[in-house]
């Protein structure tokens, strides 16, 4: 996967700029608040089809403008592609792919693959389970359309079941209906659980190898899928039955609480370093290495599944890493396209293939580095 060009029109603080990226390492350099992250946000938008920074997409339109556009030209192994996203004030966003309007988002998922690593990901280990579920879902949704469908389906069923639980509080006759929702929830839930289980097992192997290489220690990083139903890995059918039994057993509590207390919406990933939970015992350095290893593992999962390397986006991460970790990343990045940002170019040990100097939403100048 290689980006050839990114054109931003009235996107955030960019009025009209085109980035022509090199196939190797691209550095966006500049002082604070100049537009470096805005550019990364636009690229990652083309993978997730939403912003990872804001919920209200109108905020992406340049102050005072009516309309913003992102145009991404890239090569994905199949050929040269163009994705265009148009944002208008007060209207839903529009997508075009190779010039044709696309109305179903799922048709675009996975077309452009990138992996993002920002300082915010360093909270992945210490914060609540929702962060780790988001990490999982972000990756799985772009890899597997059926997963995306089932996840949306599960959320819909969960909402309906919760509404019914609240009705049951005042009218017990409604309780019979719960059985239908239990069946549906267990069906979608078991599908999701199986995919999460397999994905985390694969990720764990890659992350362990990356961790050893990054930390240069014999500490073993391990990721374990944590669900409230069982401690051991089970097949889909077994999970479905366990889930149904749990829903039946918890029914009174669920009604009293007015919500479903168990299911894949409570899942977590247990992150262990040499057998100890990193959430409670890890140092800052260990966390940095572990998250980096998990992110590189995510990239590995995409390339092994899709046969194409995702573009790597490192926002404000590299200058914080010591020489050894930086060198490791540069070695890993050989042959992959990378876009990284920094406000301290002096701290980046290798200057990559192309540097864009960003100033007030403009590319002030570029520098290409031979070899
Ligand atoms: N919709 C918008 N219209 C115009 N300008 C915007 C809009 N949204 C954000 N900005 C401006 O973009 C700038 C921030 O850009 P960005 O987050 O890319 O900075 P950065 O270069 O990554 O800085 P840092 O090094 O601090 O992370 C701010 O000046 C902000 O006011
Ligand atoms: Mg930034």
CSV table of C-alpha atoms and ligand atoms in Angstrom, one decimal:
chain,number,residue,atom,x,y,z
A,1,UNK,CA,0.0,0.0,0.0
A,2,UNK,CA,1.6,3.3,-1.1
A,3,UNK,CA,0.2,6.8,-1.0
A,4,UNK,CA,1.1,8.8,-4.0
A,5,UNK,CA,-0.6,12.0,-3.2
A,6,UNK,CA,-2.8,13.6,-0.6
A,7,UNK,CA,-4.7,16.7,-1.5
A,8,UNK,CA,-6.4,18.7,1.3
A,9,UNK,CA,-8.9,21.4,0.4
A,10,UNK,CA,-10.2,23.5,3.3
A,11,UNK,CA,-9.5,20.6,5.6
A,12,UNK,CA,-8.7,21.9,9.1
A,13,UNK,CA,-6.1,24.6,8.7
A,14,UNK,CA,-5.1,23.6,5.2
A,15,UNK,CA,-6.5,25.7,2.5
A,16,UNK,CA,-5.2,23.9,-0.6
A,17,UNK,CA,-2.1,21.7,-0.3
A,18,UNK,CA,-0.9,18.6,-2.1
A,19,UNK,CA,1.5,16.2,-0.5
A,20,UNK,CA,3.4,14.0,-2.9
A,21,UNK,CA,4.8,11.3,-0.7
A,22,UNK,CA,7.9,9.2,-1.2
A,23,UNK,CA,7.5,5.4,-1.0
A,24,UNK,CA,9.8,5.3,2.1
A,25,UNK,CA,9.9,7.4,5.2
A,26,UNK,CA,8.2,10.8,5.0
A,27,UNK,CA,8.6,13.3,7.9
A,28,UNK,CA,6.2,16.1,8.6
A,29,UNK,CA,8.3,18.6,10.6
A,30,UNK,CA,7.2,21.9,12.1
A,31,UNK,CA,6.4,23.8,15.3
A,32,UNK,CA,3.4,23.1,17.4
A,33,UNK,CA,-0.1,23.8,16.0
A,34,UNK,CA,1.0,24.1,12.3
A,35,UNK,CA,-1.0,21.2,10.9
A,36,UNK,CA,1.1,18.0,11.2
A,37,UNK,CA,-1.5,16.0,13.0
A,38,UNK,CA,-4.2,17.4,10.8
A,39,UNK,CA,-2.5,15.8,7.8
A,40,UNK,CA,-2.2,12.5,9.6
A,41,UNK,CA,-5.8,12.7,10.6
A,42,UNK,CA,-6.8,13.1,7.0
A,43,UNK,CA,-4.8,10.0,5.9
A,44,UNK,CA,-6.2,7.9,8.7
A,45,UNK,CA,-9.7,9.0,7.9
A,46,UNK,CA,-9.4,7.2,4.6
A,47,UNK,CA,-8.8,3.9,6.5
A,48,UNK,CA,-11.4,4.2,9.2
A,49,UNK,CA,-13.8,6.4,7.3
A,50,UNK,CA,-14.2,8.6,10.4
A,51,UNK,CA,-12.0,10.9,12.4
A,52,UNK,CA,-10.1,9.5,15.4
A,53,UNK,CA,-10.1,13.0,17.0
A,54,UNK,CA,-13.6,14.4,16.7
A,55,UNK,CA,-17.2,13.2,16.5
A,56,UNK,CA,-18.6,16.3,14.8
A,57,UNK,CA,-17.1,16.1,11.3
A,58,UNK,CA,-18.1,19.7,10.6
A,59,UNK,CA,-15.1,20.6,12.8
A,60,UNK,CA,-12.9,19.3,10.0
A,61,UNK,CA,-14.0,22.0,7.7
A,62,UNK,CA,-11.7,25.0,7.7
A,63,UNK,CA,-13.0,27.9,9.7
A,64,UNK,CA,-15.3,30.0,7.5
A,65,UNK,CA,-15.4,27.5,4.6
A,66,UNK,CA,-18.5,25.7,3.4
A,67,UNK,CA,-16.9,22.6,2.2
A,68,UNK,CA,-13.8,20.5,2.7
A,69,UNK,CA,-12.2,17.7,0.6
A,70,UNK,CA,-9.7,15.0,1.1
A,71,UNK,CA,-8.4,13.3,-2.0
A,72,UNK,CA,-6.1,10.4,-1.6
A,73,UNK,CA,-4.3,8.7,-4.5
A,74,UNK,CA,-2.7,5.4,-3.6
A,75,UNK,CA,-1.6,2.1,-5.0
A,76,UNK,CA,-3.0,-1.0,-3.3
A,77,UNK,CA,-1.5,-3.9,-5.2
A,78,UNK,CA,-4.5,-4.0,-7.5
A,79,UNK,CA,-3.8,-0.7,-9.2
A,80,UNK,CA,-4.0,3.0,-8.8
A,81,UNK,CA,-7.0,4.1,-6.7
A,82,UNK,CA,-8.5,7.4,-5.7
A,83,UNK,CA,-10.6,8.0,-2.6
A,84,UNK,CA,-12.3,11.4,-2.2
A,85,UNK,CA,-14.2,12.5,0.9
A,86,UNK,CA,-16.3,15.6,0.8
A,87,UNK,CA,-17.6,17.4,3.9
A,88,UNK,CA,-20.3,20.1,3.7
A,89,UNK,CA,-21.7,22.2,6.5
A,90,UNK,CA,-25.0,20.6,7.7
A,91,UNK,CA,-24.9,17.7,5.3
A,92,UNK,CA,-23.6,14.1,5.6
A,93,UNK,CA,-20.2,13.5,4.2
A,94,UNK,CA,-19.9,12.0,0.6
A,95,UNK,CA,-17.5,9.4,-0.6
A,96,UNK,CA,-16.2,8.9,-4.2
A,97,UNK,CA,-14.0,6.0,-5.2
A,98,UNK,CA,-12.3,6.3,-8.6
A,99,UNK,CA,-14.7,9.0,-9.4
A,100,UNK,CA,-17.9,7.1,-8.5
A,101,UNK,CA,-20.2,8.0,-5.6
A,102,UNK,CA,-20.2,5.3,-2.9
A,103,UNK,CA,-23.2,5.3,-0.5
A,104,UNK,CA,-22.4,2.1,1.5
A,105,UNK,CA,-19.5,2.7,3.8
A,106,UNK,CA,-18.7,-1.0,4.0
A,107,UNK,CA,-17.8,-1.0,0.3
A,108,UNK,CA,-14.9,1.3,1.2
A,109,UNK,CA,-13.6,-0.4,4.4
A,110,UNK,CA,-10.3,-2.0,3.9
A,111,UNK,CA,-9.6,-0.3,0.6
A,112,UNK,CA,-6.9,1.8,2.1
A,113,UNK,CA,-5.0,0.3,5.0
A,114,UNK,CA,-2.9,2.2,7.5
A,115,UNK,CA,-1.9,1.8,11.1
A,116,UNK,CA,-1.8,4.8,13.4
A,117,UNK,CA,0.4,5.2,16.5
A,118,UNK,CA,-0.1,8.4,18.6
A,119,UNK,CA,1.0,9.3,22.2
A,120,UNK,CA,-2.6,8.6,23.2
A,121,UNK,CA,-2.1,4.9,22.5
A,122,UNK,CA,0.4,4.8,25.4
A,123,UNK,CA,-2.7,4.8,27.6
A,124,UNK,CA,-3.8,1.5,26.1
A,125,UNK,CA,-2.3,-0.5,28.9
A,126,UNK,CA,-3.3,1.5,32.0
A,127,UNK,CA,-6.7,2.8,31.0
A,128,UNK,CA,-10.1,1.0,31.2
A,129,UNK,CA,-11.1,-1.9,29.0
A,130,UNK,CA,-13.0,0.3,26.5
A,131,UNK,CA,-9.6,1.5,25.2
A,132,UNK,CA,-8.5,-2.0,24.5
A,133,UNK,CA,-11.8,-2.9,22.9
A,134,UNK,CA,-11.5,0.1,20.7
A,135,UNK,CA,-8.0,-1.0,19.7
A,136,UNK,CA,-9.4,-4.4,18.8
A,137,UNK,CA,-12.4,-3.2,16.9
A,138,UNK,CA,-10.5,-0.5,14.9
A,139,UNK,CA,-8.2,-3.2,13.6
A,140,UNK,CA,-10.8,-5.9,13.1
A,141,UNK,CA,-13.4,-3.7,11.4
A,142,UNK,CA,-10.9,-2.7,8.7
A,143,UNK,CA,-9.8,-6.4,8.2
A,144,UNK,CA,-13.1,-8.1,8.2
A,145,UNK,CA,-16.4,-6.8,6.8
A,146,UNK,CA,-18.5,-9.6,8.4
A,147,UNK,CA,-17.0,-8.6,11.8
A,148,UNK,CA,-18.1,-5.0,11.2
A,149,UNK,CA,-21.6,-6.1,10.3
A,150,UNK,CA,-21.9,-8.4,13.3
A,151,UNK,CA,-20.6,-5.8,15.7
A,152,UNK,CA,-23.2,-3.3,14.5
A,153,UNK,CA,-25.8,-6.0,14.7
A,154,UNK,CA,-24.7,-6.9,18.3
A,155,UNK,CA,-24.9,-3.2,19.3
A,156,UNK,CA,-28.4,-2.9,17.9
A,157,UNK,CA,-29.6,-6.1,19.7
A,158,UNK,CA,-28.0,-5.0,22.9
A,159,UNK,CA,-29.9,-1.7,22.7
A,160,UNK,CA,-33.2,-3.4,22.2
A,161,UNK,CA,-32.6,-5.9,24.9
A,162,UNK,CA,-31.7,-3.2,27.4
A,163,UNK,CA,-34.8,-1.3,26.5
A,164,UNK,CA,-36.9,-4.4,27.1
A,165,UNK,CA,-35.1,-5.0,30.5
A,166,UNK,CA,-36.2,-1.5,31.6
A,167,UNK,CA,-39.8,-2.3,30.5
A,168,UNK,CA,-39.7,-5.5,32.5
A,169,UNK,CA,-39.1,-3.5,35.6
A,170,UNK,CA,-42.7,-2.2,35.5
A,171,UNK,CA,-44.3,-5.0,33.5
A,172,UNK,CA,-43.1,-8.5,34.1
A,173,UNK,CA,-45.3,-9.9,31.3
A,174,UNK,CA,-42.6,-8.5,28.9
A,175,UNK,CA,-40.1,-11.0,30.2
A,176,UNK,CA,-41.0,-13.7,27.7
A,177,UNK,CA,-39.8,-11.5,24.9
A,178,UNK,CA,-36.3,-11.5,26.5
A,179,UNK,CA,-35.7,-15.0,25.2
A,180,UNK,CA,-35.7,-13.9,21.6
A,181,UNK,CA,-33.2,-11.2,22.3
A,182,UNK,CA,-31.0,-13.6,24.3
A,183,UNK,CA,-30.8,-15.9,21.3
A,184,UNK,CA,-29.9,-13.1,18.9
A,185,UNK,CA,-27.4,-11.6,21.3
A,186,UNK,CA,-25.7,-15.0,21.9
A,187,UNK,CA,-25.6,-15.6,18.1
A,188,UNK,CA,-23.9,-12.4,17.2
A,189,UNK,CA,-21.8,-12.4,20.4
A,190,UNK,CA,-20.3,-15.8,19.8
A,191,UNK,CA,-19.3,-14.8,16.3
A,192,UNK,CA,-17.5,-11.8,17.5
A,193,UNK,CA,-15.9,-13.6,20.4
A,194,UNK,CA,-14.4,-16.2,18.1
A,195,UNK,CA,-12.9,-13.7,15.8
A,196,UNK,CA,-11.5,-11.6,18.7
A,197,UNK,CA,-10.0,-14.8,20.3
A,198,UNK,CA,-8.2,-15.8,17.1
A,199,UNK,CA,-7.0,-12.3,16.4
A,200,UNK,CA,-5.5,-11.8,19.8
A,201,UNK,CA,-3.8,-15.1,19.8
A,202,UNK,CA,-2.1,-14.2,16.5
A,203,UNK,CA,-1.3,-10.7,17.6
A,204,UNK,CA,0.3,-12.1,20.8
A,205,UNK,CA,2.9,-14.1,18.9
A,206,UNK,CA,4.0,-11.2,16.8
A,207,UNK,CA,3.9,-8.7,19.7
A,208,UNK,CA,6.1,-11.1,21.8
A,209,UNK,CA,8.8,-11.2,19.1
A,210,UNK,CA,8.7,-7.5,18.5
A,211,UNK,CA,8.9,-6.8,22.2
A,212,UNK,CA,12.0,-8.9,22.6
A,213,UNK,CA,13.7,-7.2,19.8
A,214,UNK,CA,12.7,-3.7,21.0
A,215,UNK,CA,13.5,-4.2,24.7
A,216,UNK,CA,16.5,-6.4,24.1
A,217,UNK,CA,15.4,-8.4,27.2
A,218,UNK,CA,14.1,-11.9,27.7
A,219,UNK,CA,10.8,-10.6,29.1
A,220,UNK,CA,7.8,-12.3,27.5
A,221,UNK,CA,4.9,-10.1,26.3
A,222,UNK,CA,1.7,-12.0,26.1
A,223,UNK,CA,-1.8,-10.9,25.2
A,224,UNK,CA,-4.8,-12.9,26.4
A,225,UNK,CA,-8.4,-12.5,25.4
A,226,UNK,CA,-10.4,-11.9,28.5
A,227,UNK,CA,-14.1,-12.5,28.5
A,228,UNK,CA,-16.4,-12.8,31.5
A,229,UNK,CA,-17.7,-16.2,30.4
A,230,UNK,CA,-14.7,-18.5,30.3
A,231,UNK,CA,-11.0,-18.4,31.0
A,232,UNK,CA,-10.1,-21.0,28.4
A,233,UNK,CA,-10.4,-20.6,24.6
A,234,UNK,CA,-13.6,-22.1,23.4
A,235,UNK,CA,-15.2,-22.6,20.0
A,236,UNK,CA,-18.1,-20.5,18.8
A,237,UNK,CA,-20.9,-23.0,19.6
A,238,UNK,CA,-19.6,-23.5,23.2
A,239,UNK,CA,-19.3,-19.8,23.7
A,240,UNK,CA,-22.9,-19.3,22.5
A,241,UNK,CA,-24.2,-21.9,25.0
A,242,UNK,CA,-22.2,-20.4,27.8
A,243,UNK,CA,-23.5,-17.0,26.9
A,244,UNK,CA,-27.1,-18.1,26.8
A,245,UNK,CA,-26.8,-19.8,30.2
A,246,UNK,CA,-25.2,-16.7,31.7
A,247,UNK,CA,-28.0,-14.5,30.3
A,248,UNK,CA,-30.6,-16.7,31.9
A,249,UNK,CA,-28.8,-16.8,35.2
A,250,UNK,CA,-28.2,-13.0,35.3
A,251,UNK,CA,-31.8,-12.1,34.2
A,252,UNK,CA,-33.0,-10.8,37.5
A,253,UNK,CA,-29.8,-8.7,38.0
A,254,UNK,CA,-30.1,-7.4,34.4
A,255,UNK,CA,-33.7,-6.4,34.9
A,256,UNK,CA,-32.9,-4.7,38.2
A,257,UNK,CA,-30.0,-2.8,36.6
A,258,UNK,CA,-31.9,-2.1,33.4
A,259,UNK,CA,-28.9,-3.3,31.3
A,260,UNK,CA,-27.1,-6.4,30.1
A,261,UNK,CA,-24.3,-7.0,32.5
A,262,UNK,CA,-22.4,-9.7,30.5
A,263,UNK,CA,-21.3,-10.1,26.9
A,264,UNK,CA,-18.6,-9.1,24.4
A,265,UNK,CA,-19.3,-5.4,25.2
A,266,UNK,CA,-17.4,-6.1,28.5
A,267,UNK,CA,-14.4,-7.9,26.9
A,268,UNK,CA,-10.8,-6.9,27.7
A,269,UNK,CA,-7.3,-7.9,26.7
A,270,UNK,CA,-5.0,-9.0,29.5
A,271,UNK,CA,-1.5,-7.8,28.8
A,272,UNK,CA,1.2,-9.7,30.6
A,273,UNK,CA,4.9,-9.2,30.9
A,274,UNK,CA,6.7,-12.3,32.1
A,275,UNK,CA,3.4,-13.4,33.7
A,276,UNK,CA,2.6,-10.1,35.5
A,277,UNK,CA,-0.2,-7.8,34.5
A,278,UNK,CA,1.3,-4.7,32.9
A,279,UNK,CA,-1.6,-2.6,34.0
A,280,UNK,CA,-0.4,-2.8,37.6
A,281,UNK,CA,3.3,-3.4,37.3
A,282,UNK,CA,4.8,-1.9,34.1
A,283,UNK,CA,7.2,0.9,34.0
A,284,UNK,CA,7.0,3.8,31.5
A,285,UNK,CA,9.7,2.3,29.3
A,286,UNK,CA,8.1,-1.2,29.3
A,287,UNK,CA,4.7,0.4,28.4
A,288,UNK,CA,6.3,2.2,25.5
A,289,UNK,CA,8.0,-0.9,24.2
A,290,UNK,CA,4.8,-3.0,24.6
A,291,UNK,CA,2.5,-0.6,22.8
A,292,UNK,CA,5.0,-0.2,20.0
A,293,UNK,CA,5.2,-4.0,19.7
A,294,UNK,CA,1.4,-4.2,19.7
A,295,UNK,CA,1.1,-1.6,17.0
A,296,UNK,CA,3.8,-3.3,14.8
A,297,UNK,CA,1.9,-6.6,15.4
A,298,UNK,CA,-1.3,-4.9,14.1
A,299,UNK,CA,0.6,-3.9,10.9
A,300,UNK,CA,1.8,-7.5,10.6
A,301,UNK,CA,-1.8,-8.8,11.0
A,302,UNK,CA,-2.9,-6.6,8.1
A,303,UNK,CA,0.0,-7.6,5.8
A,304,UNK,CA,-0.4,-11.3,6.5
A,305,UNK,CA,-4.2,-11.2,6.0
A,306,UNK,CA,-4.3,-8.9,3.0
A,307,UNK,CA,-0.9,-9.5,1.4
A,308,UNK,CA,-0.2,-5.7,1.4
A,309,UNK,CA,1.8,-3.6,3.8
A,310,UNK,CA,-0.3,-0.9,5.5
A,311,UNK,CA,1.0,2.6,5.6
A,312,UNK,CA,2.4,3.4,9.0
A,313,UNK,CA,1.5,6.7,10.7
A,314,UNK,CA,3.5,7.7,13.7
A,315,UNK,CA,2.3,11.0,15.2
A,316,UNK,CA,4.7,12.6,17.6
A,317,UNK,CA,6.1,9.2,18.7
A,318,UNK,CA,9.5,8.9,17.3
A,319,UNK,CA,11.3,11.8,18.9
A,320,UNK,CA,10.3,10.4,22.3
A,321,UNK,CA,12.1,7.1,21.7
A,322,UNK,CA,15.7,6.4,22.5
A,323,UNK,CA,18.3,5.6,19.8
A,324,UNK,CA,17.8,1.8,20.0
A,325,UNK,CA,14.0,1.9,19.6
A,326,UNK,CA,14.3,4.5,16.8
A,327,UNK,CA,16.8,2.3,15.0
A,328,UNK,CA,14.5,-0.7,15.4
A,329,UNK,CA,11.6,1.2,13.9
A,330,UNK,CA,13.7,2.4,11.0
A,331,UNK,CA,14.8,-1.2,10.3
A,332,UNK,CA,11.2,-2.5,10.5
A,333,UNK,CA,10.1,0.3,8.2
A,334,UNK,CA,12.4,-0.7,5.4
A,335,UNK,CA,10.2,-1.2,2.3
A,336,UNK,CA,7.1,0.2,4.0
A,337,UNK,CA,5.7,3.6,3.5
A,338,UNK,CA,5.7,5.7,6.7
A,339,UNK,CA,4.5,9.2,7.6
A,340,UNK,CA,5.8,10.5,10.8
A,341,UNK,CA,5.5,13.9,12.5
A,342,UNK,CA,7.8,15.7,14.8
A,343,UNK,CA,8.4,19.2,16.2
A,344,UNK,CA,12.0,18.2,17.0
A,345,UNK,CA,13.6,17.1,13.7
A,346,UNK,CA,17.0,17.2,15.5
A,347,UNK,CA,15.9,14.2,17.6
A,348,UNK,CA,15.1,12.0,14.7
A,349,UNK,CA,18.1,9.9,14.0
A,350,UNK,CA,17.4,9.1,10.3
A,351,UNK,CA,16.0,11.8,8.1
A,352,UNK,CA,14.0,9.5,5.9
A,353,UNK,CA,13.4,10.0,2.2
A,354,UNK,CA,11.4,13.2,2.2
A,355,UNK,CA,10.8,16.0,4.7
A,356,UNK,CA,7.8,18.3,4.5
A,357,UNK,CA,8.3,21.5,6.6
A,358,UNK,CA,4.8,22.5,7.7
A,359,UNK,CA,3.9,26.1,8.6
A,360,UNK,CA,0.5,27.5,9.3
A,361,UNK,CA,-1.3,24.9,7.2
A,362,UNK,CA,1.1,25.1,4.3
A,363,UNK,CA,4.0,23.1,3.0
A,364,UNK,CA,6.6,25.8,3.5
A,365,UNK,CA,9.2,23.7,1.7
A,366,UNK,CA,10.3,20.1,1.1
A,367,UNK,CA,13.6,18.3,1.2
A,368,UNK,CA,14.4,15.0,-0.5
A,369,UNK,CA,17.1,13.0,1.0
A,370,UNK,CA,19.1,10.8,-1.3
A,371,UNK,CA,19.7,7.2,-0.2
B,1,LIG,N1,-11.5,23.5,11.3
B,1,LIG,C1,-10.3,24.2,11.4
B,1,LIG,N2,-10.1,25.3,10.7
B,1,LIG,C2,-9.0,26.0,10.8
B,1,LIG,N3,-8.0,25.7,11.6
B,1,LIG,C3,-8.1,24.6,12.4
B,1,LIG,C4,-9.3,23.8,12.3
B,1,LIG,N4,-9.2,22.8,13.2
B,1,LIG,C5,-7.9,22.9,13.7
B,1,LIG,N5,-7.3,24.0,13.2
B,1,LIG,C6,-6.0,24.5,13.6
B,1,LIG,O1,-5.0,23.5,13.3
B,1,LIG,C7,-3.9,23.7,14.2
B,1,LIG,C8,-3.5,22.4,14.9
B,1,LIG,O2,-3.0,21.6,14.0
B,1,LIG,P1,-2.4,20.2,14.4
B,1,LIG,O3,-3.1,19.6,15.5
B,1,LIG,O4,-2.2,19.5,13.1
B,1,LIG,O5,-1.0,20.7,15.0
B,1,LIG,P2,0.4,20.0,15.0
B,1,LIG,O6,1.2,20.6,13.9
B,1,LIG,O7,0.2,18.6,15.0
B,1,LIG,O8,1.0,20.5,16.4
B,1,LIG,P3,1.6,19.7,17.6
B,1,LIG,O9,3.1,19.6,17.3
B,1,LIG,O10,1.4,20.6,18.8
B,1,LIG,O11,1.0,18.4,17.8
B,1,LIG,C9,-4.4,24.7,15.3
B,1,LIG,O12,-3.8,26.0,15.0
B,1,LIG,C10,-5.9,24.8,15.1
B,1,LIG,O13,-6.4,26.0,15.4
B,2,LIG,MG1,0.3,17.1,16.5
